[in-house]
Amino acid sequence: MLPQADAALVDGQNRTRIFHGVNAVMKIFPWVPNVEVFTLDDSLAEEDWLRLADWGFTAVRLGTMWPGLEWERGVYNTTYLDVLEEIVNGLGKHGIFTLLDAHADLFNRNFCGEFAPDWAVATDGDFLPFPQPIAASIKRNASTGYPELDDCLSRPFFEYYFTHAVSYAYQGLYDNHNGTLDSFFKDNPYVLGYELLNEPWAGDIYADPELLEFGVAGRKNLAPMYEKINAAIRSVDDEHLVFYEDAVSNQGHAGFDAPPGGAAYANRSVYSYHIYCAPTDKSGDPTHVVECNLVDDYFENVKMADVTRLGGGGYLTEMGAMLESPAAADALNHLLDLCDANLQSFNYWQYKPYHDLTTASQPFDESFYYPNGTLQANKIKVLSRTYAYATAGVPRDMMFDAETGAFKFVWDSWGHTIGLPTSIYLNEAMWYPHGYSVTFIPRDGASYSSPTRNHLDIVPASTFPDSSTLTVVITPNDSQVLA
């Protein structure tokens, strides 16, 4: 067996993969992005696939929504699955993998959120009516019965997690949930994996306040549920990756002792985590960059320690949700530098608004586009950084200088055994408009070619032995070499 880096994601050809991607989560009906035609606010169509590939993105975390699949109890919408499959296959043909994300925020539209269909939600019972005790009442639409969206958005959405109704609903899910996407995507080569549940709440914190303590909700509620879902998935799909998250309420180390399925499935399990800047303004931009960076440092250290302890992979599946201000660029670059230092993949939140009713930012502010159609080009440039997305060997160090565009990558090469190149993405238009230079250490240890624009393939020299360390340095023709 070839050696692998800790927490590495390795493809079927033994290349270590690092993904840079985006989120695409449609939070209202029809629960899936528009695949027919490009739009500014809700599409994930062929024009989007081309743009994402051109910017160097190799993964999309796609909302796979329970109401879209099972709007009525026991009635499954195969058309919804067909549209998801069309998106997955379309992205895949452009080199972009899809993480199927069971997305949840606040559980249901009756609670100002999304996840469960109405039939799966109790709106009255042995709990205080929503939104108590956060507020006495909320205005509801006379036709739908849902809370008016303007009223929902009158306070930060995270506060609603502390309502009795939301806590009670999540506890019911943990006690009873067994559902999966069954076998529909089990043979799809473009599926990166399944995310079991986005940002799960701690559970019924009123019945059991201990759930708010570090690690307790993960141990008591999430781990048992994840075991059940993982067993159901593995009964039909033993190969795709399973992504699992800790409770969104937990600000410390995870309470899990092992990945879902235990050590036997560590090589097919990925600890999914989110890091968001704080404090921020209403557009998601940091109000104090140094403080934001310290928050990011803390959470990256905590999450990396959990990844190491649990085994398996790690992946920053949500971050960002910002405008393209200079402060936002500084904060994003700092977090992406942390990802590079830890050889971690990331997915930005999010590509387009997709009717995001549960965000700490504003839907268009967090997206790649302004409402008038103008690209948030500065944001895209930050995210479209140079990186080694497929390594024929073991990555050791990766560094990108956002001031100069210079890039350095160090890896133990196994190119002869694997028989494939190490592949690097670089955005020529944004970062290297005057061309670039490529050097290797040792100087004659490798050669490169550019099979297509924005891509380099590196192969070791015939005399360069496997397991030896290679370094590549890429610099804009008007820049200085990284030390």
PDB file of C-alpha atoms in Angstrom, residues 16-260:
ATOM      1  CA  THR A  16      -4.345  12.566  -2.992  1.00  0.00           C
ATOM      2  CA  ARG A  17      -7.113  15.070  -3.641  1.00  0.00           C
ATOM      3  CA  ILE A  18      -7.618  18.562  -2.267  1.00  0.00           C
ATOM      4  CA  PHE A  19     -10.892  20.228  -3.221  1.00  0.00           C
ATOM      5  CA  HIS A  20     -11.753  23.887  -3.561  1.00  0.00           C
ATOM      6  CA  GLY A  21     -15.476  24.323  -3.946  1.00  0.00           C
ATOM      7  CA  VAL A  22     -18.722  26.125  -3.276  1.00  0.00           C
ATOM      8  CA  ASN A  23     -22.082  25.431  -1.691  1.00  0.00           C
ATOM      9  CA  ALA A  24     -25.310  25.390  -3.693  1.00  0.00           C
ATOM     10  CA  VAL A  25     -28.280  24.879  -1.380  1.00  0.00           C
ATOM     11  CA  MET A  26     -31.785  25.807  -2.538  1.00  0.00           C
ATOM     12  CA  LYS A  27     -33.736  26.404   0.662  1.00  0.00           C
ATOM     13  CA  ILE A  28     -37.267  26.688  -0.766  1.00  0.00           C
ATOM     14  CA  PHE A  29     -39.382  24.858  -3.349  1.00  0.00           C
ATOM     15  CA  PRO A  30     -38.395  23.254  -5.722  1.00  0.00           C
ATOM     16  CA  TRP A  31     -35.487  22.472  -3.354  1.00  0.00           C
ATOM     17  CA  VAL A  32     -32.946  22.179  -6.167  1.00  0.00           C
ATOM     18  CA  PRO A  33     -31.145  24.815  -8.277  1.00  0.00           C
ATOM     19  CA  ASN A  34     -32.445  25.728 -11.709  1.00  0.00           C
ATOM     20  CA  VAL A  35     -30.614  23.489 -14.176  1.00  0.00           C
ATOM     21  CA  GLU A  36     -32.261  24.791 -17.355  1.00  0.00           C
ATOM     22  CA  VAL A  37     -30.865  28.302 -17.825  1.00  0.00           C
ATOM     23  CA  PHE A  38     -28.296  30.580 -16.170  1.00  0.00           C
ATOM     24  CA  THR A  39     -29.738  33.059 -13.664  1.00  0.00           C
ATOM     25  CA  LEU A  40     -28.109  35.321 -11.103  1.00  0.00           C
ATOM     26  CA  ASP A  41     -29.941  33.981  -8.095  1.00  0.00           C
ATOM     27  CA  ASP A  42     -30.858  30.315  -8.386  1.00  0.00           C
ATOM     28  CA  SER A  43     -29.220  28.405 -11.251  1.00  0.00           C
ATOM     29  CA  LEU A  44     -26.668  25.626 -11.375  1.00  0.00           C
ATOM     30  CA  ALA A  45     -26.828  25.123 -15.124  1.00  0.00           C
ATOM     31  CA  GLU A  46     -24.202  24.408 -17.773  1.00  0.00           C
ATOM     32  CA  GLU A  47     -22.987  28.022 -17.849  1.00  0.00           C
ATOM     33  CA  ASP A  48     -22.406  27.764 -14.102  1.00  0.00           C
ATOM     34  CA  TRP A  49     -20.536  24.478 -14.485  1.00  0.00           C
ATOM     35  CA  LEU A  50     -18.206  26.100 -17.012  1.00  0.00           C
ATOM     36  CA  ARG A  51     -17.586  29.156 -14.838  1.00  0.00           C
ATOM     37  CA  LEU A  52     -16.917  27.138 -11.715  1.00  0.00           C
ATOM     38  CA  ALA A  53     -14.455  24.910 -13.552  1.00  0.00           C
ATOM     39  CA  ASP A  54     -12.689  27.943 -15.026  1.00  0.00           C
ATOM     40  CA  TRP A  55     -12.256  29.410 -11.538  1.00  0.00           C
ATOM     41  CA  GLY A  56     -10.658  26.172 -10.364  1.00  0.00           C
ATOM     42  CA  PHE A  57     -13.454  24.725  -8.278  1.00  0.00           C
ATOM     43  CA  THR A  58     -13.504  20.955  -8.096  1.00  0.00           C
ATOM     44  CA  ALA A  59     -16.387  20.357  -5.672  1.00  0.00           C
ATOM     45  CA  VAL A  60     -19.960  21.495  -5.095  1.00  0.00           C
ATOM     46  CA  ARG A  61     -21.777  20.812  -1.845  1.00  0.00           C
ATOM     47  CA  LEU A  62     -25.286  20.394  -3.189  1.00  0.00           C
ATOM     48  CA  GLY A  63     -28.328  20.686  -0.959  1.00  0.00           C
ATOM     49  CA  THR A  64     -30.208  17.399  -1.062  1.00  0.00           C
ATOM     50  CA  MET A  65     -33.435  18.372   0.581  1.00  0.00           C
ATOM     51  CA  TRP A  66     -35.872  16.078   2.353  1.00  0.00           C
ATOM     52  CA  PRO A  67     -39.020  17.965   1.198  1.00  0.00           C
ATOM     53  CA  GLY A  68     -37.862  17.668  -2.406  1.00  0.00           C
ATOM     54  CA  LEU A  69     -37.500  13.926  -2.049  1.00  0.00           C
ATOM     55  CA  GLU A  70     -40.500  13.113   0.167  1.00  0.00           C
ATOM     56  CA  TRP A  71     -43.018  15.960   0.196  1.00  0.00           C
ATOM     57  CA  GLU A  72     -45.713  13.479   1.233  1.00  0.00           C
ATOM     58  CA  ARG A  73     -45.025  10.705   3.712  1.00  0.00           C
ATOM     59  CA  GLY A  74     -43.901   7.574   1.858  1.00  0.00           C
ATOM     60  CA  VAL A  75     -44.248   9.174  -1.603  1.00  0.00           C
ATOM     61  CA  TYR A  76     -40.821   9.602  -3.204  1.00  0.00           C
ATOM     62  CA  ASN A  77     -40.248  12.134  -5.960  1.00  0.00           C
ATOM     63  CA  THR A  78     -38.088  10.398  -8.555  1.00  0.00           C
ATOM     64  CA  THR A  79     -38.150  13.546 -10.708  1.00  0.00           C
ATOM     65  CA  TYR A  80     -36.301  15.350  -7.927  1.00  0.00           C
ATOM     66  CA  LEU A  81     -33.642  12.642  -7.917  1.00  0.00           C
ATOM     67  CA  ASP A  82     -33.388  12.848 -11.703  1.00  0.00           C
ATOM     68  CA  VAL A  83     -32.681  16.598 -11.540  1.00  0.00           C
ATOM     69  CA  LEU A  84     -30.068  16.065  -8.835  1.00  0.00           C
ATOM     70  CA  GLU A  85     -28.463  13.412 -11.007  1.00  0.00           C
ATOM     71  CA  GLU A  86     -28.450  15.763 -14.003  1.00  0.00           C
ATOM     72  CA  ILE A  87     -26.563  18.337 -11.948  1.00  0.00           C
ATOM     73  CA  VAL A  88     -24.148  15.751 -10.522  1.00  0.00           C
ATOM     74  CA  ASN A  89     -23.343  14.349 -13.961  1.00  0.00           C
ATOM     75  CA  GLY A  90     -23.068  17.778 -15.567  1.00  0.00           C
ATOM     76  CA  LEU A  91     -20.655  19.002 -12.923  1.00  0.00           C
ATOM     77  CA  GLY A  92     -18.710  15.753 -13.092  1.00  0.00           C
ATOM     78  CA  LYS A  93     -18.099  16.075 -16.810  1.00  0.00           C
ATOM     79  CA  HIS A  94     -16.377  19.375 -16.048  1.00  0.00           C
ATOM     80  CA  GLY A  95     -14.139  17.861 -13.373  1.00  0.00           C
ATOM     81  CA  ILE A  96     -16.310  18.884 -10.418  1.00  0.00           C
ATOM     82  CA  PHE A  97     -17.370  16.363  -7.761  1.00  0.00           C
ATOM     83  CA  THR A  98     -20.595  16.670  -5.762  1.00  0.00           C
ATOM     84  CA  LEU A  99     -21.075  16.281  -2.025  1.00  0.00           C
ATOM     85  CA  LEU A 100     -24.752  15.466  -1.423  1.00  0.00           C
ATOM     86  CA  ASP A 101     -25.668  17.486   1.654  1.00  0.00           C
ATOM     87  CA  ALA A 102     -28.703  16.749   3.839  1.00  0.00           C
ATOM     88  CA  HIS A 103     -29.081  20.408   4.654  1.00  0.00           C
ATOM     89  CA  ALA A 104     -30.887  21.638   7.745  1.00  0.00           C
ATOM     90  CA  ASP A 105     -31.308  24.992   9.464  1.00  0.00           C
ATOM     91  CA  LEU A 106     -33.972  25.433  12.169  1.00  0.00           C
ATOM     92  CA  PHE A 107     -35.708  22.251  11.012  1.00  0.00           C
ATOM     93  CA  ASN A 108     -38.764  23.552   9.111  1.00  0.00           C
ATOM     94  CA  ARG A 109     -40.380  26.643   7.589  1.00  0.00           C
ATOM     95  CA  ASN A 110     -42.827  26.712  10.512  1.00  0.00           C
ATOM     96  CA  PHE A 111     -39.777  27.616  12.597  1.00  0.00           C
ATOM     97  CA  CYS A 112     -38.257  30.107  10.097  1.00  0.00           C
ATOM     98  CA  GLY A 113     -35.981  27.424   8.659  1.00  0.00           C
ATOM     99  CA  GLU A 114     -35.751  24.437   6.366  1.00  0.00           C
ATOM    100  CA  PHE A 115     -35.085  20.702   6.459  1.00  0.00           C
ATOM    101  CA  ALA A 116     -38.070  18.504   7.258  1.00  0.00           C
ATOM    102  CA  PRO A 117     -41.294  18.411   5.212  1.00  0.00           C
ATOM    103  CA  ASP A 118     -44.372  19.681   7.010  1.00  0.00           C
ATOM    104  CA  TRP A 119     -45.777  16.201   7.581  1.00  0.00           C
ATOM    105  CA  ALA A 120     -42.733  15.313   9.706  1.00  0.00           C
ATOM    106  CA  VAL A 121     -43.112  18.296  12.043  1.00  0.00           C
ATOM    107  CA  ALA A 122     -45.214  18.706  15.166  1.00  0.00           C
ATOM    108  CA  THR A 123     -46.274  22.342  15.491  1.00  0.00           C
ATOM    109  CA  ASP A 124     -47.975  21.858  18.843  1.00  0.00           C
ATOM    110  CA  GLY A 125     -47.480  19.428  21.697  1.00  0.00           C
ATOM    111  CA  ASP A 126     -45.500  19.179  24.907  1.00  0.00           C
ATOM    112  CA  PHE A 127     -43.427  22.264  24.139  1.00  0.00           C
ATOM    113  CA  LEU A 128     -43.821  26.028  24.044  1.00  0.00           C
ATOM    114  CA  PRO A 129     -45.201  27.398  20.765  1.00  0.00           C
ATOM    115  CA  PHE A 130     -42.676  28.895  18.381  1.00  0.00           C
ATOM    116  CA  PRO A 131     -40.890  31.307  18.875  1.00  0.00           C
ATOM    117  CA  GLN A 132     -41.110  31.089  22.682  1.00  0.00           C
ATOM    118  CA  PRO A 133     -39.154  31.704  24.844  1.00  0.00           C
ATOM    119  CA  ILE A 134     -37.146  33.900  22.433  1.00  0.00           C
ATOM    120  CA  ALA A 135     -40.232  35.980  21.622  1.00  0.00           C
ATOM    121  CA  ALA A 136     -43.866  35.841  22.649  1.00  0.00           C
ATOM    122  CA  SER A 137     -45.239  35.395  19.124  1.00  0.00           C
ATOM    123  CA  ILE A 138     -44.533  35.827  15.427  1.00  0.00           C
ATOM    124  CA  LYS A 139     -46.756  37.026  12.605  1.00  0.00           C
ATOM    125  CA  ARG A 140     -47.899  34.205  10.324  1.00  0.00           C
ATOM    126  CA  ASN A 141     -49.040  34.254   6.717  1.00  0.00           C
ATOM    127  CA  ALA A 142     -52.790  33.801   6.448  1.00  0.00           C
ATOM    128  CA  SER A 143     -52.490  31.479   3.428  1.00  0.00           C
ATOM    129  CA  THR A 144     -49.562  29.226   4.320  1.00  0.00           C
ATOM    130  CA  GLY A 145     -49.558  29.459   8.094  1.00  0.00           C
ATOM    131  CA  TYR A 146     -45.783  29.939   7.994  1.00  0.00           C
ATOM    132  CA  PRO A 147     -44.123  32.783   9.864  1.00  0.00           C
ATOM    133  CA  GLU A 148     -43.780  35.877   7.688  1.00  0.00           C
ATOM    134  CA  LEU A 149     -40.257  35.935   6.297  1.00  0.00           C
ATOM    135  CA  ASP A 150     -39.718  39.587   7.241  1.00  0.00           C
ATOM    136  CA  ASP A 151     -40.548  38.713  10.835  1.00  0.00           C
ATOM    137  CA  CYS A 152     -38.195  35.724  10.715  1.00  0.00           C
ATOM    138  CA  LEU A 153     -35.384  37.940   9.477  1.00  0.00           C
ATOM    139  CA  SER A 154     -35.990  40.602  12.121  1.00  0.00           C
ATOM    140  CA  ARG A 155     -33.538  38.816  14.416  1.00  0.00           C
ATOM    141  CA  PRO A 156     -30.413  36.659  13.811  1.00  0.00           C
ATOM    142  CA  PHE A 157     -31.615  33.243  12.680  1.00  0.00           C
ATOM    143  CA  PHE A 158     -29.357  31.415  15.152  1.00  0.00           C
ATOM    144  CA  GLU A 159     -31.467  32.710  18.048  1.00  0.00           C
ATOM    145  CA  TYR A 160     -34.356  30.518  16.911  1.00  0.00           C
ATOM    146  CA  TYR A 161     -32.373  27.386  17.770  1.00  0.00           C
ATOM    147  CA  PHE A 162     -33.039  28.275  21.396  1.00  0.00           C
ATOM    148  CA  THR A 163     -36.800  28.110  20.938  1.00  0.00           C
ATOM    149  CA  HIS A 164     -38.463  25.192  22.647  1.00  0.00           C
ATOM    150  CA  ALA A 165     -40.125  24.019  19.417  1.00  0.00           C
ATOM    151  CA  VAL A 166     -36.875  23.752  17.451  1.00  0.00           C
ATOM    152  CA  SER A 167     -35.050  21.954  20.258  1.00  0.00           C
ATOM    153  CA  TYR A 168     -37.948  19.512  20.628  1.00  0.00           C
ATOM    154  CA  ALA A 169     -38.086  18.864  16.874  1.00  0.00           C
ATOM    155  CA  TYR A 170     -34.384  18.029  16.645  1.00  0.00           C
ATOM    156  CA  GLN A 171     -34.636  15.669  19.597  1.00  0.00           C
ATOM    157  CA  GLY A 172     -37.424  13.818  17.824  1.00  0.00           C
ATOM    158  CA  LEU A 173     -35.209  13.477  14.777  1.00  0.00           C
ATOM    159  CA  TYR A 174     -32.331  12.024  16.786  1.00  0.00           C
ATOM    160  CA  ASP A 175     -34.596   9.553  18.518  1.00  0.00           C
ATOM    161  CA  ASN A 176     -36.307   8.293  15.355  1.00  0.00           C
ATOM    162  CA  HIS A 177     -34.394   9.100  12.147  1.00  0.00           C
ATOM    163  CA  ASN A 178     -33.256   6.278   9.852  1.00  0.00           C
ATOM    164  CA  GLY A 179     -33.599   7.769   6.361  1.00  0.00           C
ATOM    165  CA  THR A 180     -31.033   7.910   3.546  1.00  0.00           C
ATOM    166  CA  LEU A 181     -30.896   8.434  -0.205  1.00  0.00           C
ATOM    167  CA  ASP A 182     -30.796   4.607  -0.440  1.00  0.00           C
ATOM    168  CA  SER A 183     -28.996   3.292  -3.506  1.00  0.00           C
ATOM    169  CA  PHE A 184     -29.766   5.951  -6.112  1.00  0.00           C
ATOM    170  CA  PHE A 185     -26.225   7.397  -6.305  1.00  0.00           C
ATOM    171  CA  LYS A 186     -24.219   4.361  -5.203  1.00  0.00           C
ATOM    172  CA  ASP A 187     -22.592   3.803  -8.611  1.00  0.00           C
ATOM    173  CA  ASN A 188     -22.172   7.450  -9.615  1.00  0.00           C
ATOM    174  CA  PRO A 189     -18.455   8.218 -10.079  1.00  0.00           C
ATOM    175  CA  TYR A 190     -18.993  11.974  -9.703  1.00  0.00           C
ATOM    176  CA  VAL A 191     -20.413  11.783  -6.172  1.00  0.00           C
ATOM    177  CA  LEU A 192     -17.807  12.675  -3.574  1.00  0.00           C
ATOM    178  CA  GLY A 193     -19.958  11.487  -0.705  1.00  0.00           C
ATOM    179  CA  TYR A 194     -23.007  11.952   1.496  1.00  0.00           C
ATOM    180  CA  GLU A 195     -23.205  14.509   4.293  1.00  0.00           C
ATOM    181  CA  LEU A 196     -25.449  13.043   6.982  1.00  0.00           C
ATOM    182  CA  LEU A 197     -26.824  16.297   8.420  1.00  0.00           C
ATOM    183  CA  ASN A 198     -25.840  19.944   8.136  1.00  0.00           C
ATOM    184  CA  GLU A 199     -25.236  21.893  11.356  1.00  0.00           C
ATOM    185  CA  PRO A 200     -27.277  19.648  13.661  1.00  0.00           C
ATOM    186  CA  TRP A 201     -28.674  21.347  16.736  1.00  0.00           C
ATOM    187  CA  ALA A 202     -27.858  19.911  20.164  1.00  0.00           C
ATOM    188  CA  GLY A 203     -31.342  18.497  20.775  1.00  0.00           C
ATOM    189  CA  ASP A 204     -33.890  19.255  23.481  1.00  0.00           C
ATOM    190  CA  ILE A 205     -31.817  21.573  25.645  1.00  0.00           C
ATOM    191  CA  TYR A 206     -34.819  22.257  27.893  1.00  0.00           C
ATOM    192  CA  ALA A 207     -35.262  18.618  28.829  1.00  0.00           C
ATOM    193  CA  ASP A 208     -31.496  18.096  29.056  1.00  0.00           C
ATOM    194  CA  PRO A 209     -29.479  21.326  29.464  1.00  0.00           C
ATOM    195  CA  GLU A 210     -26.261  19.284  29.618  1.00  0.00           C
ATOM    196  CA  LEU A 211     -26.530  18.993  25.813  1.00  0.00           C
ATOM    197  CA  LEU A 212     -25.084  22.509  25.569  1.00  0.00           C
ATOM    198  CA  GLU A 213     -21.829  21.417  27.219  1.00  0.00           C
ATOM    199  CA  PHE A 214     -18.859  20.752  24.947  1.00  0.00           C
ATOM    200  CA  GLY A 215     -19.089  17.362  23.268  1.00  0.00           C
ATOM    201  CA  VAL A 216     -22.235  16.131  25.024  1.00  0.00           C
ATOM    202  CA  ALA A 217     -24.705  16.473  22.132  1.00  0.00           C
ATOM    203  CA  GLY A 218     -22.323  14.693  19.791  1.00  0.00           C
ATOM    204  CA  ARG A 219     -21.944  11.795  22.192  1.00  0.00           C
ATOM    205  CA  LYS A 220     -25.582  11.508  23.333  1.00  0.00           C
ATOM    206  CA  ASN A 221     -27.571  12.396  20.226  1.00  0.00           C
ATOM    207  CA  LEU A 222     -25.519  12.526  17.052  1.00  0.00           C
ATOM    208  CA  ALA A 223     -23.236   9.504  17.361  1.00  0.00           C
ATOM    209  CA  PRO A 224     -26.115   7.003  17.840  1.00  0.00           C
ATOM    210  CA  MET A 225     -28.100   8.510  14.956  1.00  0.00           C
ATOM    211  CA  TYR A 226     -25.042   8.580  12.690  1.00  0.00           C
ATOM    212  CA  GLU A 227     -24.425   4.906  13.419  1.00  0.00           C
ATOM    213  CA  LYS A 228     -27.937   4.049  12.227  1.00  0.00           C
ATOM    214  CA  ILE A 229     -27.709   6.153   9.074  1.00  0.00           C
ATOM    215  CA  ASN A 230     -24.213   4.923   8.271  1.00  0.00           C
ATOM    216  CA  ALA A 231     -25.363   1.308   8.586  1.00  0.00           C
ATOM    217  CA  ALA A 232     -28.239   1.998   6.196  1.00  0.00           C
ATOM    218  CA  ILE A 233     -25.924   3.662   3.678  1.00  0.00           C
ATOM    219  CA  ARG A 234     -23.278   0.949   3.942  1.00  0.00           C
ATOM    220  CA  SER A 235     -25.868  -1.749   3.314  1.00  0.00           C
ATOM    221  CA  VAL A 236     -26.156  -0.466  -0.270  1.00  0.00           C
ATOM    222  CA  ASP A 237     -23.057   1.706  -0.782  1.00  0.00           C
ATOM    223  CA  ASP A 238     -19.853   0.620   0.899  1.00  0.00           C
ATOM    224  CA  GLU A 239     -17.508   2.878  -1.076  1.00  0.00           C
ATOM    225  CA  HIS A 240     -18.594   6.525  -1.159  1.00  0.00           C
ATOM    226  CA  LEU A 241     -17.392   8.828   1.587  1.00  0.00           C
ATOM    227  CA  VAL A 242     -19.661   9.642   4.521  1.00  0.00           C
ATOM    228  CA  PHE A 243     -19.335  13.176   5.916  1.00  0.00           C
ATOM    229  CA  TYR A 244     -20.443  13.838   9.482  1.00  0.00           C
ATOM    230  CA  GLU A 245     -20.680  17.028  11.562  1.00  0.00           C
ATOM    231  CA  ASP A 246     -20.655  17.917  15.210  1.00  0.00           C
ATOM    232  CA  ALA A 247     -23.466  19.896  16.850  1.00  0.00           C
ATOM    233  CA  VAL A 248     -23.533  23.503  15.682  1.00  0.00           C
ATOM    234  CA  SER A 249     -23.852  24.562  19.328  1.00  0.00           C
ATOM    235  CA  ASN A 250     -20.512  23.004  20.273  1.00  0.00           C
ATOM    236  CA  GLN A 251     -17.628  25.459  20.389  1.00  0.00           C
ATOM    237  CA  GLY A 252     -15.088  22.922  21.647  1.00  0.00           C
ATOM    238  CA  HIS A 253     -13.837  19.469  20.750  1.00  0.00           C
ATOM    239  CA  ALA A 254     -16.294  16.977  19.286  1.00  0.00           C
ATOM    240  CA  GLY A 255     -17.855  14.371  21.537  1.00  0.00           C
ATOM    241  CA  PHE A 256     -17.351  11.529  19.066  1.00  0.00           C
ATOM    242  CA  ASP A 257     -15.031   8.642  19.889  1.00  0.00           C
ATOM    243  CA  ALA A 258     -14.781   7.402  16.286  1.00  0.00           C
ATOM    244  CA  PRO A 259     -16.256   8.062  12.842  1.00  0.00           C
ATOM    245  CA  PRO A 260     -19.641   6.500  11.992  1.00  0.00           C
TER     246      PRO A 260
END
